[in-house]
CSV table of C-alpha atoms in Angstrom, one decimal:
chain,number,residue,atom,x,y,z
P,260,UNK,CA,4.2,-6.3,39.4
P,261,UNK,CA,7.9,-7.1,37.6
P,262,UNK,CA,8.1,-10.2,40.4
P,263,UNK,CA,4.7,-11.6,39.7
P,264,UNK,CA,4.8,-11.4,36.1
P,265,UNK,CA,8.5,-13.1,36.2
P,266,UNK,CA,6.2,-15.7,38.1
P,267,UNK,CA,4.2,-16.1,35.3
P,268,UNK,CA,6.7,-16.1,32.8
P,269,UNK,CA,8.0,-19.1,34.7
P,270,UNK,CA,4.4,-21.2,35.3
P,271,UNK,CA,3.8,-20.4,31.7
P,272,UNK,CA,6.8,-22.1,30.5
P,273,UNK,CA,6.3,-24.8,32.6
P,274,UNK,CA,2.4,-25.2,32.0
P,275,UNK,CA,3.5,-25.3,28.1
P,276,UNK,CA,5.8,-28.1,28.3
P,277,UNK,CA,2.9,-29.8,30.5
P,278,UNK,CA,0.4,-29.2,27.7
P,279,UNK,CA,2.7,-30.2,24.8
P,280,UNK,CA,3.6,-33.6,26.4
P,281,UNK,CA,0.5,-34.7,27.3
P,282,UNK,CA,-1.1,-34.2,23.3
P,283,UNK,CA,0.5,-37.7,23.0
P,284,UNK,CA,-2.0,-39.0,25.0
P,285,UNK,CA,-5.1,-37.5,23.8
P,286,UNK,CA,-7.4,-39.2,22.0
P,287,UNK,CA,-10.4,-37.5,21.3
P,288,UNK,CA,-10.4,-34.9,19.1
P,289,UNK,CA,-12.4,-32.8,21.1
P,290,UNK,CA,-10.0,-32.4,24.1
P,291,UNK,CA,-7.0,-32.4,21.7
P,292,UNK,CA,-9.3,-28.9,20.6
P,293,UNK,CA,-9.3,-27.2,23.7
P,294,UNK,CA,-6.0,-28.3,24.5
P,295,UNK,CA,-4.6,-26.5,21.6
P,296,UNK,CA,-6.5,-23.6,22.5
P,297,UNK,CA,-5.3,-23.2,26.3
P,298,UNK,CA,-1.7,-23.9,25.0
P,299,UNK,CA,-1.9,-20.5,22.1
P,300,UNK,CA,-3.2,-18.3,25.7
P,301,UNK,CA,-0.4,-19.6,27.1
P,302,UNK,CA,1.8,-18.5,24.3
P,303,UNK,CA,0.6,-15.2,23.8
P,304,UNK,CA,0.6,-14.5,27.6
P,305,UNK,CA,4.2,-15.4,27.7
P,306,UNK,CA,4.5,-13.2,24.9
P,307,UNK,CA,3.3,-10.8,26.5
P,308,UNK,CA,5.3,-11.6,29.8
P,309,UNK,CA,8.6,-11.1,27.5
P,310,UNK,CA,7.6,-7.7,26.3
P,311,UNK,CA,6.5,-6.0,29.8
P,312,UNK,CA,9.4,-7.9,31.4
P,313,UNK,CA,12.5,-7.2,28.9
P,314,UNK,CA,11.1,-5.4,26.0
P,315,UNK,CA,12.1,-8.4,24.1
P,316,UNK,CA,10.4,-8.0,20.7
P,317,UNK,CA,11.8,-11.4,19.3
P,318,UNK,CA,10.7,-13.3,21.7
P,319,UNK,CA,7.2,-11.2,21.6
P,320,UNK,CA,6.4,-12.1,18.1
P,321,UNK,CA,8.2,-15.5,18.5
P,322,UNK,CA,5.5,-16.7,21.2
P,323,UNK,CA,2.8,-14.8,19.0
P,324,UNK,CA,3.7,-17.2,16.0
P,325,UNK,CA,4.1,-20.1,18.0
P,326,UNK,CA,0.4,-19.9,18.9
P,327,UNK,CA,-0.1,-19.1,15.7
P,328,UNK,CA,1.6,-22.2,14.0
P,329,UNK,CA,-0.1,-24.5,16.4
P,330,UNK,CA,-3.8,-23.1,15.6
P,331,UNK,CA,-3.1,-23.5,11.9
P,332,UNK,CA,-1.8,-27.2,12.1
P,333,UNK,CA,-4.8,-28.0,14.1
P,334,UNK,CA,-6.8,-26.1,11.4
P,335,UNK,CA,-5.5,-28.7,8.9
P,336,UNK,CA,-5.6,-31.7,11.2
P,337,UNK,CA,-8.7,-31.7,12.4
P,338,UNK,CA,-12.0,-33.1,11.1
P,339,UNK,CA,-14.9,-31.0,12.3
P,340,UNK,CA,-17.4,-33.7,11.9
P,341,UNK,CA,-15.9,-35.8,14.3
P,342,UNK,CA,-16.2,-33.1,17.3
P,343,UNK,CA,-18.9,-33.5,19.3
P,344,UNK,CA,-19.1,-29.7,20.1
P,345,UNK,CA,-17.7,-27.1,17.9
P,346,UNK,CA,-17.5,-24.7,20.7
P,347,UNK,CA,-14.0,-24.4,20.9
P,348,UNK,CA,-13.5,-24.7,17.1
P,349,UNK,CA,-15.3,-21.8,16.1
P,350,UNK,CA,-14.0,-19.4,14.2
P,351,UNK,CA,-15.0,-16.5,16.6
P,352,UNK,CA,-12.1,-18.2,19.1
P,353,UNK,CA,-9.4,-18.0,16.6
P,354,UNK,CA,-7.8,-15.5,18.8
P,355,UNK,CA,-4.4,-17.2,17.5
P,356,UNK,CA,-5.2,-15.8,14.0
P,357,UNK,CA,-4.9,-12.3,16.1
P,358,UNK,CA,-1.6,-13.5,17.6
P,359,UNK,CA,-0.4,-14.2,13.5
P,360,UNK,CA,-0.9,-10.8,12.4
P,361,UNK,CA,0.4,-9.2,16.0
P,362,UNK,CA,3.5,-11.6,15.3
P,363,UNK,CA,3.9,-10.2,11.4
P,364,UNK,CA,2.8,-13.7,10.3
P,365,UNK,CA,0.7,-13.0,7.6
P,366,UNK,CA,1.4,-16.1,5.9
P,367,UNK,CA,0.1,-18.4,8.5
P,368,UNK,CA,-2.6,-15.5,9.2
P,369,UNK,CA,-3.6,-15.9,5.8
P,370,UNK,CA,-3.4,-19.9,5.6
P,371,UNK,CA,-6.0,-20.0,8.6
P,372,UNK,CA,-8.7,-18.4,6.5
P,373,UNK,CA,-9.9,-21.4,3.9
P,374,UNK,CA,-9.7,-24.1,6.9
P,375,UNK,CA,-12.0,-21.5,9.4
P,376,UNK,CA,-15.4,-21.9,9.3
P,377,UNK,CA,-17.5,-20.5,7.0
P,378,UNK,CA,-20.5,-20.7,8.6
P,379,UNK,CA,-21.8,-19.2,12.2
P,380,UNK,CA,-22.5,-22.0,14.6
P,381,UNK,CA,-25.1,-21.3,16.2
P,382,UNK,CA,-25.5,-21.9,20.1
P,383,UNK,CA,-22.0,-22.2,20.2
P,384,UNK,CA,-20.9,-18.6,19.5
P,385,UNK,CA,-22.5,-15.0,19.1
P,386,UNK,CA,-23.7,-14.1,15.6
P,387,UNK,CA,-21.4,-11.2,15.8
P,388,UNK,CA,-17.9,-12.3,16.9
P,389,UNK,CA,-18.2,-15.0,14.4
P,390,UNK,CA,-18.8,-12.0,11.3
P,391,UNK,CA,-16.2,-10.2,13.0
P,392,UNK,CA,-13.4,-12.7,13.3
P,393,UNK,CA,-14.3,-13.5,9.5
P,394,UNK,CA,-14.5,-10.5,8.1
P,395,UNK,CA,-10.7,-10.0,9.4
P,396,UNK,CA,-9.7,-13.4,7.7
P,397,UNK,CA,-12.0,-12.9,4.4
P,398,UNK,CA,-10.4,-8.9,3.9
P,399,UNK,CA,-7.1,-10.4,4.5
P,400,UNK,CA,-7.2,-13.4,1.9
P,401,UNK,CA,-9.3,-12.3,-0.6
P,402,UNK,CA,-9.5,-8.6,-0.8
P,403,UNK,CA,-11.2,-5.6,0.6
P,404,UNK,CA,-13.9,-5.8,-2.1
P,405,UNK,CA,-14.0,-9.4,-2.2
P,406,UNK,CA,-17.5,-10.8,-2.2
P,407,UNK,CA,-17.1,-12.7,0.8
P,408,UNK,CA,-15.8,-9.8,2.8
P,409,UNK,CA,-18.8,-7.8,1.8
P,410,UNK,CA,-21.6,-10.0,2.3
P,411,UNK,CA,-19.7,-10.5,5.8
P,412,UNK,CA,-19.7,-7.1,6.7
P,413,UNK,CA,-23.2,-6.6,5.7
P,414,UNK,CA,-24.4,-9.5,8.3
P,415,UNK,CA,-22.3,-7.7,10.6
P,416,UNK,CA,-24.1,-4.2,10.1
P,417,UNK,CA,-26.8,-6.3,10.8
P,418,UNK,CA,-26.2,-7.9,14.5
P,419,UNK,CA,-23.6,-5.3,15.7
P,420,UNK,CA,-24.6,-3.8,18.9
P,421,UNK,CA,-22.8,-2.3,22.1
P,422,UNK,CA,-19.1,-3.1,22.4
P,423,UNK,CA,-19.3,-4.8,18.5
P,424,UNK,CA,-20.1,-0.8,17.3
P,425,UNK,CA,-17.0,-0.4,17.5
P,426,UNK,CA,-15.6,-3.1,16.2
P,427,UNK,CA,-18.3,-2.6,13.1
P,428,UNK,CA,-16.7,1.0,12.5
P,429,UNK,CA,-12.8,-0.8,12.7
P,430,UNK,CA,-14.1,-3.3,9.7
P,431,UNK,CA,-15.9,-0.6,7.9
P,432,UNK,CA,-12.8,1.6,7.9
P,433,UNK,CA,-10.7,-1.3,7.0
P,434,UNK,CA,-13.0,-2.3,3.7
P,435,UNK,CA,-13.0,1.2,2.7
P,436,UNK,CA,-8.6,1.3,3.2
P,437,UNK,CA,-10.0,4.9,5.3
P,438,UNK,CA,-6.9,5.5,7.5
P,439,UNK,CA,-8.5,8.6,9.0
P,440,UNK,CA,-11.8,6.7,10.0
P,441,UNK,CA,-9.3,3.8,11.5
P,442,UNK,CA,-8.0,5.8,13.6
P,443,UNK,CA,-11.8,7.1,15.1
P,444,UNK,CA,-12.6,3.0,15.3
P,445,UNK,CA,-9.9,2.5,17.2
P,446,UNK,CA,-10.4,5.3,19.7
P,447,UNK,CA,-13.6,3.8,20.3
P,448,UNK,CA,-12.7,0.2,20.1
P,449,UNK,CA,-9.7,0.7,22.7
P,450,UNK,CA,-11.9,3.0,24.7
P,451,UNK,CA,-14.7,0.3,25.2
P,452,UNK,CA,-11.7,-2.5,25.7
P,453,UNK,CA,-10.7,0.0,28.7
P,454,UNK,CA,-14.2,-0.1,29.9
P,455,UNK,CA,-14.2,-3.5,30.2
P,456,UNK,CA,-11.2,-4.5,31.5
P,457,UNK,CA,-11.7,-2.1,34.6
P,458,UNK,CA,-15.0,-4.1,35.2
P,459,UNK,CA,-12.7,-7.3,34.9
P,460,UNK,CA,-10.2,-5.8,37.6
P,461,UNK,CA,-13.4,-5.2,39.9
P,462,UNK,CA,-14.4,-8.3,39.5
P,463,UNK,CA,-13.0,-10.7,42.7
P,464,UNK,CA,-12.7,-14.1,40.3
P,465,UNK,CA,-11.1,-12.6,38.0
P,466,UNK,CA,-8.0,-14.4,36.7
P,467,UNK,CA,-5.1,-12.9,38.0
P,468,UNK,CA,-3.1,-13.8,35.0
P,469,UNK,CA,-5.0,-12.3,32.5
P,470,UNK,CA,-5.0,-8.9,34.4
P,471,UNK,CA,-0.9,-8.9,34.7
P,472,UNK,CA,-0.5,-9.8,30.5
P,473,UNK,CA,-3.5,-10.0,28.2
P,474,UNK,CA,-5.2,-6.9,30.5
P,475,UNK,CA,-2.6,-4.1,29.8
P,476,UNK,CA,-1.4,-5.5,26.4
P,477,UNK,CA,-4.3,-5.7,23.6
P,478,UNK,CA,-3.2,-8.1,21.1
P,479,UNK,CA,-6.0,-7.8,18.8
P,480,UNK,CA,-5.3,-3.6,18.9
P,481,UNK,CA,-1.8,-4.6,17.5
P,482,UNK,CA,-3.7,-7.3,15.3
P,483,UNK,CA,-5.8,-4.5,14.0
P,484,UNK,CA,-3.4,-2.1,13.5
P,485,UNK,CA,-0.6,-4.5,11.4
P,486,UNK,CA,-3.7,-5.6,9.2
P,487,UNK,CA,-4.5,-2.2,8.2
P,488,UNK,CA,-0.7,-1.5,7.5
P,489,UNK,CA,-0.8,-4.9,5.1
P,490,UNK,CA,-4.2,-3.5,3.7
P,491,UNK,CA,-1.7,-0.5,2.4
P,492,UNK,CA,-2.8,2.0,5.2
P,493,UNK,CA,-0.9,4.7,6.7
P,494,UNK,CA,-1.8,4.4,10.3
P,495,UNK,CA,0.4,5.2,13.3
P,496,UNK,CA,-1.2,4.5,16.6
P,497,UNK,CA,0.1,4.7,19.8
P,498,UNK,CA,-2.1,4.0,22.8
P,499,UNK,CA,-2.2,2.3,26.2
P,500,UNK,CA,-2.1,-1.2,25.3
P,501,UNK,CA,-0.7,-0.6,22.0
P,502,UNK,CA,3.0,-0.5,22.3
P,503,UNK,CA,5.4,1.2,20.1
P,504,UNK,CA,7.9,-2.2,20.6
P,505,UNK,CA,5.6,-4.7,19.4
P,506,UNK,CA,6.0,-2.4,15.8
P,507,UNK,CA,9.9,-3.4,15.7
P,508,UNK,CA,11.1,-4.2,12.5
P,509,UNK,CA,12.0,-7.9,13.2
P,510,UNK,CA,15.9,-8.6,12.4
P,511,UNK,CA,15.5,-12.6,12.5
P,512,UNK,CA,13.6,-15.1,10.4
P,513,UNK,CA,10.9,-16.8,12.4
P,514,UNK,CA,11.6,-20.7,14.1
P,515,UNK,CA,10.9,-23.7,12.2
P,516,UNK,CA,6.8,-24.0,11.9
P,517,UNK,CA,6.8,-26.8,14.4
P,518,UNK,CA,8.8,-24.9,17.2
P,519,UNK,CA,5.7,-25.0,19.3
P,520,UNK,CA,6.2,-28.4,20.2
P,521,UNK,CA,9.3,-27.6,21.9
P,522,UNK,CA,8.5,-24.9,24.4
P,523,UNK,CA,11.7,-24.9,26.1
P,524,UNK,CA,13.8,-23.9,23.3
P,525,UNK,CA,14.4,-20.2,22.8
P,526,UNK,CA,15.0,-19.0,19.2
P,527,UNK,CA,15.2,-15.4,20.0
P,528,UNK,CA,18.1,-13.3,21.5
């Protein structure tokens, strides 16, 4: 596993630099999108590379806010009405917002909020990833009993069903700052992950990168956990795919905001 993940480690690198250089050329917003987006999975799965490969916490939340920083500028760059699809724009695929609050970013976590979409686009994403994904941003920039988280969580009572049950209970427990019923969500929430990443591993097209970083490592458990801890509660979970490193107390201040573009340079030790 060590030699095939220091494989990745390497492509990834490589496939960064590839993706940053060719955003010169693009021209349409819509592939400068998706572009963005493949380049933050790159950055958290080499963030995840340097974790399992060194235990290299920097470097962990370093890649983390790297994805995070290049989400957030495209956030404030990009003018929604001239995308032909909002598919990879919605707000249910800010996965980079998750990679913010796993990195201890909560600034650019929280900046990411008023430039997400407010509204559920339908045919382009499932009513109930899009209440979820906003219900973490609303709680976290205006408040646990905020309107907007509310009337959120309400539409996600609503549509939650299967896997998003237990997502449902994580959000209830975090509007209600409930540390002890956190900690039940999350039993549940990393129990069903498990469930569904050994149906992934059965399955022959899987991607074999994904199973070797983003599989064993749950970013948005460590997402979860650090917004509960900003919410003010006491929670202290350890569980497979939750490791006790990416909870180090980081000893450096973070790169520059645009260290994205520049891949190749390491700012960690």
């Amino acid at each position: 596993m060590s030699s095939n993940l220091e494989d990745d480690r390497d492509n990834l690198r490589h496939t960064l630099r590839r993706l940053v250089e060719s955003l010169a050329s693009v021209r349409w917003p819509d592939v400068e999108v998706a572009t963005i987006q493949e380049l933050c999975t790159r950055y958290r799965r080499l963030a995840i590379c340097e974790l399992l490969l060194d235990a290299n916490t920097e470097a962990f939340a370093d890649c983390l806010y790297n994805s995070g920083r290049a989400y957030l500028a495209l956030l404030q760059r990009i003018d929604r009405s001239a995308l032909q699809s909002q598919y990879h724009f919605c707000t249910s695929r800010a996965q980079p917002f998750l990679d913010s609050l796993a990195a201890d970013d909560v600034d650019t976590a929280r900046a990411m909020a008023p430039w997400s979409a407010s509204n559920w686009a339908r045919g382009d994403e499932y009513e109930e990833d899009f209440r979820y994904m906003r219900f973490l941003m609303d709680v976290l920039a205006h408040g646990t009993t905020s309107s907007q988280a509310s009337a959120c969580l309400q539409g996600l009572r609503v549509v939650a069903t299967g896997f998003d049950s237990a997502r449902l209970g994580v959000c209830e427990s975090l509007q209600a700052t409930d540390a002890r019923a956190f900690d039940l969500a999350m039993v549940e929430f990393l129990q069903q992950r498990e469930e569904c990443v050994a149906e992934e591993r059965g399955n022959p097209s899987a991607d074999p990168e994904f199973l070797r970083t983003e599989a064993p490592i749950c970013i948005e458990g460590i997402a979860l956990v650090k917004l509960a801890r900003v919410l003010g509660m006491e929670v202290r979970i350890q569980a497979p795919g939750i490791p006790r490193w990416a909870f180090t107390r980081r000893k450096k201040a973070f790169p520059p905001p645009d260290a994205w573009r520049e891949p190749w340079v390491s700012y960690a030790g």
